[in-house]
Amino acid sequence: MTERTRKVTVVGGGITGLSAAFYLQRQARERGIRLELTLIEAAHRLGGKIQTVRRDGFIVERGPDSFLARKAGMRDLVKGLGLENELVRSAAGQTYVLSGEELHPVPGGSILGVPRDFSPFLSSGLLSWSGKVRAAAELMLPKPAPEADESVGAFFRRRFGGELVDNLIEPLLAGIYAGDIDRLSLESTFPQFRRLEQEHRSLLYGIRKSSMMTGPQPLNPGEGIYQTFRGGLDTVVRALEEALVSQGAAILKGVRAERCETERETMNLTLNDGSVLQSDGIILAVPHFMAKKLFKPHGFLEELDDMPFATVATVSVAFREEDVDQHLEGTGFVVSRNTDTAVTACTWTHRKWPHSAPEGHTLFRAYVGRRGNEMIVDISDSEISKAVLEDLRKTMDIRGEPEFVIVSRFPNAMPQYPVGHKDRVAEAKAELQRKFPGVELAGSSYGGIGLPDCAEQGKTAAAALLERL
Ligand SMILES: Cc1cc2nc3c(=O)[nH]c(=O)nc-3n(C[C@H](O)[C@H](O)[C@H](O)COP(=O)(O)OP(=O)(O)OC[C@H]3O[C@@H](n4cnc5c(N)ncnc54)[C@H](O)[C@@H]3O)c2cc1C
């Protein structure tokens, strides 16, 4: 008897959905399962938040620009697609914290603000002497009993005192989540720090002993911890699309899933054109609030309702090299909360990613908006550009006008995992699967917002779904 073909649908064509679809095909092939795969994407393009613009020799990333090289999620995907030779590493360079009107270097050797080597901290202008003494006292603190989840802010304040957190750790970590570290869950955002504390008692001690934060390979001199593709981040999106189509997947763009119902073993997805797509299994790789809408009458996923989403924008600004007098070496700055700027962080992109700007030109990428301060992204492009240029002028001498400015808005883009998030996700998934056993949830609302975490979730969801089918 020949085995029945399984119909599987992936909803959402961002990195999570693309990764899920890629691994569904691959794992089904390996296991001899016949698969009819459909990917549905509401926009007319794939990639979700990954959006690369090529213009006048520049490569501009509107959304994410790179991914952490040490994490397996993207590394495995890149390898599976045979794209290793397209990768470039970020240039290592000094990062600064803008505090008041002054750019202070982040002390050398720190990882996300946690010192690996204390001597550069001693000369840092970011901390008072009492702040330095309090931070160094971390070495002597006892290991606490393993506790339930706590906020990122509470954890680091407990270990290092308020000054190091407010002046260094907060600007660096909050930049990644565009959020308030006193509300963000440690377990769901930076669990590696919690593990360091449990394994080594002191973070200052543990961070020197462990490769947890840097990855298995030591960095070559001049190399940073991030990777992207020399042709732009959407290289991976195009390669995934090609791979999926070549293996027979149907990709429907400009089509939105609106409702999900179950009928015996089959699931019916109602699409925005009124048609109904039947599937044996579904992976929902869309934000939580969208997944929730699909099951509206059932009230699933309400456990996650108190998770806020930050709205952010990126503003990329190009100049001729001679129009900018950038006296500092380095790759960019983050902004401390006590500083009155629209910009929350800025990458000196032409330095961090030399392939992104043609010879003789500079490219800066400013981030605007964070949870609790999102008005800035509701004002017009020209007002945002003006505010960003004013802020950039505080940090360097700009004489001419920009060659171009690209403003990109991302409404409700950055989920803010509250304390206890992991348990609530587990509950929500379990409840959903009792009624819809053929549905998997994956993506930035659940198990990590970085591209590697999203790619990994896609892979895990694919394996779990095939197992169940
Ligand atoms: C400005 C910015 C900068 C970032 N920088 C980085 C970075 O440098 N490195 C990093 O690792 N991460 C970064 N991130 C985070 C990372 O980009 C995201 O977490 C990740 O791309 C999310 O991928 P996803 O596939 O889960 O969701 P998305 O990319 O949001 O994809 C979801 C897709 O689902 C589609 N969709 C939604 N509803 C439906 C529906 N009903 N039917 C069909 N389709 C639907 C959407 O159109 C979308 O294409 C950044 C995020 C932002 C906003």
Coordinates of C-alpha atoms and ligand atoms in Angstrom, one line a residue, residues 11-17 40-43 45-50 62-68 255-258 285-287 290 294 312-314 365 367 410 413-415 442-445 448-452 454, ligand 1:
V11 CA 1.3 30.4 7.6
G12 CA 3.8 33.3 7.5
G13 CA 6.8 33.8 5.1
G14 CA 9.2 35.5 7.5
I15 CA 12.4 33.7 8.6
T16 CA 10.5 31.4 11.0
G17 CA 7.9 30.2 8.4
I40 CA 0.9 31.4 2.7
E41 CA 2.2 34.9 3.1
A42 CA 0.0 38.0 3.5
A43 CA 2.5 40.4 1.8
R45 CA 7.0 39.4 -0.9
L46 CA 8.7 36.9 1.4
G47 CA 11.0 37.7 4.3
G48 CA 8.8 39.4 6.8
K49 CA 11.0 41.8 8.7
I50 CA 14.0 41.0 6.6
R62 CA 15.5 48.2 6.7
G63 CA 14.9 45.6 9.4
P64 CA 17.4 43.1 10.9
D65 CA 21.0 43.6 9.5
S66 CA 22.7 40.5 10.8
F67 CA 22.6 37.6 13.2
L68 CA 24.7 36.2 16.0
V255 CA -2.9 35.7 0.7
R256 CA -4.0 36.0 4.3
A257 CA -5.2 33.3 6.6
E258 CA -8.2 34.5 8.5
A285 CA 4.7 31.4 12.0
V286 CA 2.9 34.7 12.6
P287 CA 2.9 37.0 15.6
M290 CA -2.4 37.2 14.6
L294 CA -7.4 32.7 13.7
V312 CA 10.2 50.8 16.2
A313 CA 11.7 52.5 13.1
T314 CA 15.1 52.4 11.5
R365 CA 21.6 53.4 10.7
Y367 CA 17.0 53.1 15.6
F410 CA 7.9 48.4 12.2
A413 CA 7.3 44.4 15.9
M414 CA 9.3 43.6 19.1
P415 CA 7.5 41.4 21.6
A442 CA 6.6 29.3 16.1
G443 CA 8.2 32.7 15.8
S444 CA 9.4 35.8 17.6
S445 CA 6.3 35.9 20.0
G448 CA 13.3 34.3 21.1
I449 CA 13.3 37.2 18.7
G450 CA 16.7 36.9 17.1
L451 CA 16.9 35.4 13.6
P452 CA 18.8 32.3 14.9
C454 CA 13.3 32.1 14.9
Ligands
LIG1 C1 14.0 47.0 13.1 C2 14.4 45.6 13.5 C3 15.7 45.2 13.6 C4 16.1 43.9 14.0 N1 17.4 43.6 14.0 C5 17.7 42.3 14.2 C6 19.0 41.8 14.0 O1 19.9 42.6 13.5 N2 19.4 40.5 14.2 C7 18.4 39.6 14.6 O2 18.7 38.5 14.8 N3 17.1 40.0 14.8 C8 16.7 41.3 14.6 N4 15.4 41.7 14.7 C9 14.4 40.7 15.1 C10 14.0 39.8 13.9 O3 14.1 40.5 12.7 C11 12.6 39.3 14.0 O4 12.3 38.8 15.3 C12 12.4 38.1 13.0 O5 12.7 38.6 11.7 C13 10.9 37.7 13.1 O6 10.7 36.7 12.1 P1 9.3 35.9 12.0 O7 9.4 35.1 10.8 O8 9.0 35.3 13.3 O9 8.2 37.1 11.9 P2 8.0 38.1 10.6 O10 9.3 38.5 10.0 O11 7.2 39.2 11.2 O12 7.2 37.3 9.6 C14 5.8 37.0 9.8 C15 5.2 36.9 8.4 O13 3.8 36.5 8.6 C16 3.0 37.2 7.7 N5 1.7 37.1 8.2 C17 1.2 37.7 9.3 N6 -0.1 37.4 9.4 C18 -0.5 36.6 8.4 C19 -1.6 35.9 8.0 N7 -2.8 36.0 8.7 N8 -1.6 35.1 6.9 C20 -0.5 35.0 6.1 N9 0.7 35.7 6.5 C21 0.7 36.4 7.6 C22 3.6 38.6 7.7 O14 3.3 39.3 6.5 C23 5.1 38.3 7.8 O15 5.7 38.2 6.5 C24 15.0 43.0 14.3 C25 13.7 43.4 14.3 C26 13.4 44.7 13.9 C27 11.9 45.1 13.8

